[in-house]
Amino acid sequence: LLGKQMAHRDFKPENILITKQRFKLADFGLAKVFKETERNIETFAGSRLYISPPQRLAFDIEERRNSDDLKPPQNKKDNKNKNDKKPTKKLHRKPNHPNNDSSSSSDDDDFTLIHDVFKSDVFSLGLIILEAATLCDIFDLNKKQQKPKLEQLIGSLWFLGYEAWFVKCLTMMLEFNEEKRPDFLALKAIIESDRQILSGSSQPMTLEQMCRLRTWEAEQRGLEKCLPNDHENTE
């Protein structure tokens, strides 16, 4: 997809195939080519657990609105497997009702979905990589309330032996602030440069090097609260 201005819009483990030590993307049903001038869109698409934070919020708002609407019993059965659905829709503002004083409804009505489709793909792929790297549950990590847990999992990568360039790039991929998150072209450039700068040697990092890189990463990415104190690893 690099350089082709195509967004996949449905990154999830089921759509990444491994064959002969190669990775292949599958299921391009939601993929679309976007011009640079139209990369910021108002529609959300993909699987709920892996979509980017703004899309997840739009998904949840739409789900709450649907659950509030009066529906025949037979239609409620269709909502059981929402994680498997692939919505491609725009979140419309709901008309204001004079009798509705709910603060949550007001927050929902004030929300407008606008997201960079390419950077959203980066976040989705980042969640897949984090899940594979830690073997931990990534349920709801694309929700703002779960951001501390997401940062803790990223911090745990240091103690699983991953290289600094990998931790740094994955941290940037999973940045909630879309303005700070790179698209795939920018990410490719970061990986190529950081692997040379941060790896440097094929020898395993010493404890001193790891602590220094951990400190640098914490300062750069705000992961201080995810990393234990250095005195815990002095033995």
Tab-separated table of C-alpha atoms in Angstrom:
chain	number	residue	atom	x	y	z
A	1	LEU	CA	0.000	0.000	0.000
A	2	LEU	CA	3.022	2.278	0.385
A	3	GLY	CA	3.060	5.033	-2.180
A	4	LYS	CA	-0.236	3.928	-3.746
A	5	GLN	CA	-2.470	6.159	-1.621
A	6	MET	CA	-4.566	3.119	-0.700
A	7	ALA	CA	-6.035	2.612	2.755
A	8	HIS	CA	-6.940	-0.920	3.803
A	9	ARG	CA	-9.390	0.163	6.559
A	10	ASP	CA	-9.789	-3.311	8.052
A	11	PHE	CA	-6.503	-4.329	9.650
A	12	LYS	CA	-6.992	-7.271	12.024
A	13	PRO	CA	-5.146	-10.573	12.614
A	14	GLU	CA	-7.535	-12.519	10.408
A	15	ASN	CA	-6.561	-10.355	7.438
A	16	ILE	CA	-2.805	-10.899	7.747
A	17	LEU	CA	-1.648	-14.168	6.192
A	18	ILE	CA	1.747	-15.826	6.692
A	19	THR	CA	3.147	-17.950	3.890
A	20	LYS	CA	6.757	-19.021	3.369
A	21	GLN	CA	7.989	-16.479	5.922
A	22	ARG	CA	6.180	-13.670	4.146
A	23	PHE	CA	3.227	-11.575	5.237
A	24	LYS	CA	0.316	-10.888	2.925
A	25	LEU	CA	-2.715	-8.666	3.405
A	26	ALA	CA	-6.130	-10.128	2.680
A	27	ASP	CA	-9.707	-8.878	2.445
A	28	PHE	CA	-9.572	-5.610	0.507
A	29	GLY	CA	-13.352	-5.247	0.613
A	30	LEU	CA	-13.117	-1.920	2.439
A	31	ALA	CA	-9.884	-0.738	0.815
A	32	LYS	CA	-9.996	2.457	-1.151
A	33	VAL	CA	-7.602	4.808	-2.919
A	34	PHE	CA	-7.630	8.307	-1.431
A	35	LYS	CA	-6.126	11.462	-2.814
A	36	GLU	CA	-3.822	13.387	-0.513
A	37	THR	CA	-6.421	16.155	-0.287
A	38	GLU	CA	-9.152	13.764	0.883
A	39	ARG	CA	-7.267	11.659	3.427
A	40	ASN	CA	-9.246	13.252	6.286
A	41	ILE	CA	-12.645	11.583	6.169
A	42	GLU	CA	-15.802	11.416	8.290
A	43	THR	CA	-16.695	7.758	7.775
A	44	PHE	CA	-15.627	4.876	10.005
A	45	ALA	CA	-14.890	1.353	8.850
A	46	GLY	CA	-13.284	-1.815	10.151
A	47	SER	CA	-13.488	-4.114	13.160
A	48	ARG	CA	-14.300	-2.560	16.500
A	49	LEU	CA	-11.307	-3.895	18.451
A	50	TYR	CA	-8.723	-2.653	15.946
A	51	ILE	CA	-10.024	0.650	14.585
A	52	SER	CA	-8.372	3.912	15.612
A	53	PRO	CA	-9.578	5.828	18.718
A	54	PRO	CA	-11.759	8.414	16.889
A	55	GLN	CA	-13.436	5.661	14.882
A	56	ARG	CA	-13.963	3.568	18.012
A	57	LEU	CA	-15.665	6.506	19.699
A	58	ALA	CA	-17.907	6.990	16.664
A	59	PHE	CA	-18.656	3.261	16.624
A	60	ASP	CA	-19.650	3.289	20.315
A	61	ILE	CA	-21.814	6.384	19.890
A	62	GLU	CA	-23.613	4.773	16.977
A	63	GLU	CA	-24.077	1.606	19.025
A	64	ARG	CA	-25.544	3.548	21.950
A	65	ARG	CA	-27.902	5.387	19.643
A	66	ASN	CA	-29.079	2.147	18.096
A	67	SER	CA	-29.646	0.572	21.509
A	68	ASP	CA	-31.692	3.607	22.594
A	69	ASP	CA	-33.963	3.394	19.587
A	70	LEU	CA	-37.067	1.269	19.825
A	71	LYS	CA	-36.632	-1.756	17.579
A	72	PRO	CA	-38.559	-4.964	16.990
A	73	PRO	CA	-37.103	-7.919	18.950
A	74	GLN	CA	-35.916	-9.686	15.792
A	75	ASN	CA	-33.613	-6.806	14.900
A	76	LYS	CA	-31.819	-6.924	18.256
A	77	LYS	CA	-30.336	-10.290	17.381
A	78	ASP	CA	-28.237	-8.630	14.709
A	79	ASN	CA	-26.278	-6.696	17.346
A	80	LYS	CA	-24.715	-9.704	19.108
A	81	ASN	CA	-21.596	-9.949	16.984
A	82	LYS	CA	-20.784	-6.314	16.371
A	83	ASN	CA	-17.063	-7.033	16.546
A	84	ASP	CA	-17.390	-9.042	13.337
A	85	LYS	CA	-19.276	-6.346	11.478
A	86	LYS	CA	-17.554	-4.021	9.047
A	87	PRO	CA	-19.443	-0.744	9.258
A	88	THR	CA	-18.725	1.868	6.620
A	89	LYS	CA	-20.856	4.794	7.532
A	90	LYS	CA	-20.875	8.387	8.596
A	91	LEU	CA	-21.823	9.381	12.119
A	92	HIS	CA	-24.744	11.751	11.755
A	93	ARG	CA	-25.707	14.263	14.379
A	94	LYS	CA	-28.840	13.352	16.234
A	95	PRO	CA	-31.562	16.010	16.447
A	96	ASN	CA	-31.765	17.744	19.798
A	97	HIS	CA	-34.766	16.760	21.865
A	98	PRO	CA	-36.045	19.301	24.430
A	99	ASN	CA	-36.870	16.554	26.917
A	100	ASN	CA	-33.452	14.909	26.728
A	101	ASP	CA	-31.204	16.292	29.487
A	102	SER	CA	-28.692	13.429	29.501
A	103	SER	CA	-25.091	14.668	29.681
A	104	SER	CA	-23.834	11.588	27.801
A	105	SER	CA	-26.210	12.270	24.954
A	106	SER	CA	-25.003	15.865	24.840
A	107	ASP	CA	-21.388	14.680	24.607
A	108	ASP	CA	-22.331	12.280	21.842
A	109	ASP	CA	-24.123	14.998	19.903
A	110	ASP	CA	-21.109	17.306	20.165
A	111	PHE	CA	-18.724	14.717	18.735
A	112	THR	CA	-17.754	15.026	15.060
A	113	LEU	CA	-15.693	12.271	13.481
A	114	ILE	CA	-12.790	13.411	11.327
A	115	HIS	CA	-9.736	11.178	11.018
A	116	ASP	CA	-6.769	10.608	8.729
A	117	VAL	CA	-7.534	7.324	6.999
A	118	PHE	CA	-3.855	6.405	6.520
A	119	LYS	CA	-2.866	7.170	10.098
A	120	SER	CA	-5.874	5.178	11.287
A	121	ASP	CA	-4.484	2.154	9.441
A	122	VAL	CA	-1.169	2.683	11.223
A	123	PHE	CA	-2.891	2.561	14.621
A	124	SER	CA	-4.769	-0.619	13.687
A	125	LEU	CA	-1.579	-2.359	12.573
A	126	GLY	CA	0.143	-1.175	15.738
A	127	LEU	CA	-2.465	-2.910	17.889
A	128	ILE	CA	-1.952	-6.143	15.962
A	129	ILE	CA	1.829	-5.948	16.419
A	130	LEU	CA	1.453	-5.166	20.137
A	131	GLU	CA	-0.882	-8.128	20.575
A	132	ALA	CA	1.597	-10.447	18.844
A	133	ALA	CA	4.620	-9.039	20.692
A	134	THR	CA	3.146	-9.277	24.198
A	135	LEU	CA	0.564	-12.063	23.759
A	136	CYS	CA	-1.708	-9.909	25.916
A	137	ASP	CA	-5.374	-9.088	25.493
A	138	ILE	CA	-5.820	-5.827	23.572
A	139	PHE	CA	-9.556	-5.617	24.264
A	140	ASP	CA	-10.750	-1.983	24.167
A	141	LEU	CA	-7.213	-0.550	24.044
A	142	ASN	CA	-8.424	1.850	21.359
A	143	LYS	CA	-10.673	3.542	23.919
A	144	LYS	CA	-9.446	6.628	25.751
A	145	GLN	CA	-10.269	5.082	29.132
A	146	GLN	CA	-7.822	2.238	28.432
A	147	LYS	CA	-4.892	4.456	27.413
A	148	PRO	CA	-2.953	3.786	30.685
A	149	LYS	CA	-3.169	0.037	30.059
A	150	LEU	CA	-1.985	0.544	26.482
A	151	GLU	CA	1.040	2.517	27.715
A	152	GLN	CA	1.831	-0.195	30.262
A	153	LEU	CA	1.874	-2.857	27.564
A	154	ILE	CA	4.169	-0.725	25.423
A	155	GLY	CA	6.462	-0.217	28.415
A	156	SER	CA	6.584	-3.985	28.983
A	157	LEU	CA	8.284	-4.422	25.601
A	158	TRP	CA	11.555	-3.235	27.139
A	159	PHE	CA	11.563	-6.187	29.524
A	160	LEU	CA	10.657	-8.649	26.797
A	161	GLY	CA	13.941	-7.899	25.043
A	162	TYR	CA	12.725	-5.898	22.046
A	163	GLU	CA	15.102	-3.427	20.452
A	164	ALA	CA	14.772	0.284	21.093
A	165	TRP	CA	13.873	1.179	17.496
A	166	PHE	CA	10.986	-1.309	17.643
A	167	VAL	CA	9.605	0.090	20.892
A	168	LYS	CA	9.915	3.635	19.634
A	169	CYS	CA	8.158	2.961	16.341
A	170	LEU	CA	5.361	0.975	17.960
A	171	THR	CA	4.885	3.779	20.483
A	172	MET	CA	4.459	6.242	17.648
A	173	MET	CA	2.066	3.913	15.805
A	174	LEU	CA	-0.150	3.726	18.888
A	175	GLU	CA	-0.117	7.450	19.615
A	176	PHE	CA	-3.670	8.562	20.461
A	177	ASN	CA	-2.959	12.065	19.181
A	178	GLU	CA	-3.317	11.648	15.433
A	179	GLU	CA	-1.177	14.712	14.701
A	180	LYS	CA	1.794	12.990	16.347
A	181	ARG	CA	1.147	9.631	14.699
A	182	PRO	CA	3.016	8.958	11.429
A	183	ASP	CA	1.467	7.532	8.302
A	184	PHE	CA	3.086	4.515	6.669
A	185	LEU	CA	5.483	6.513	4.506
A	186	ALA	CA	6.740	8.497	7.490
A	187	LEU	CA	6.906	5.311	9.576
A	188	LYS	CA	9.040	3.596	6.949
A	189	ALA	CA	11.531	6.466	7.050
A	190	ILE	CA	11.610	6.386	10.866
A	191	ILE	CA	12.249	2.637	10.948
A	192	GLU	CA	15.058	2.839	8.404
A	193	SER	CA	16.813	5.639	10.278
A	194	ASP	CA	16.254	4.394	13.818
A	195	ARG	CA	17.395	0.851	13.114
A	196	GLN	CA	20.762	2.265	12.119
A	197	ILE	CA	20.985	4.768	14.971
A	198	LEU	CA	19.564	2.732	17.857
A	199	SER	CA	20.628	-0.776	16.907
A	200	GLY	CA	24.184	-0.031	15.852
A	201	SER	CA	25.435	-3.441	16.892
A	202	SER	CA	24.171	-6.984	16.668
A	203	GLN	CA	25.401	-7.618	20.227
A	204	PRO	CA	22.776	-7.795	23.008
A	205	MET	CA	22.325	-4.569	24.951
A	206	THR	CA	23.938	-4.311	28.353
A	207	LEU	CA	21.838	-3.376	31.372
A	208	GLU	CA	23.375	0.103	31.342
A	209	GLN	CA	22.497	0.586	27.667
A	210	MET	CA	18.962	-0.683	28.213
A	211	CYS	CA	18.405	1.654	31.164
A	212	ARG	CA	19.771	4.604	29.171
A	213	LEU	CA	17.531	3.815	26.212
A	214	ARG	CA	14.556	3.299	28.513
A	215	THR	CA	15.152	6.714	30.058
A	216	TRP	CA	15.481	8.319	26.634
A	217	GLU	CA	12.308	6.637	25.419
A	218	ALA	CA	10.408	7.677	28.539
A	219	GLU	CA	11.405	11.297	28.052
A	220	GLN	CA	10.488	11.232	24.380
A	221	ARG	CA	7.207	9.366	24.607
A	222	GLY	CA	5.985	10.037	28.149
A	223	LEU	CA	6.195	6.452	29.369
A	224	GLU	CA	7.638	7.238	32.815
A	225	LYS	CA	4.645	5.818	34.615
A	226	CYS	CA	4.888	2.560	32.652
A	227	LEU	CA	8.497	1.794	33.551
A	228	PRO	CA	9.751	0.650	36.961
A	229	ASN	CA	12.516	2.508	38.755
A	230	ASP	CA	16.046	1.686	37.681
A	231	HIS	CA	17.015	0.547	41.187
A	232	GLU	CA	14.705	-2.424	40.734
A	233	ASN	CA	17.068	-3.806	38.102
A	234	THR	CA	20.419	-3.173	39.762
A	235	GLU	CA	20.921	-6.781	40.877
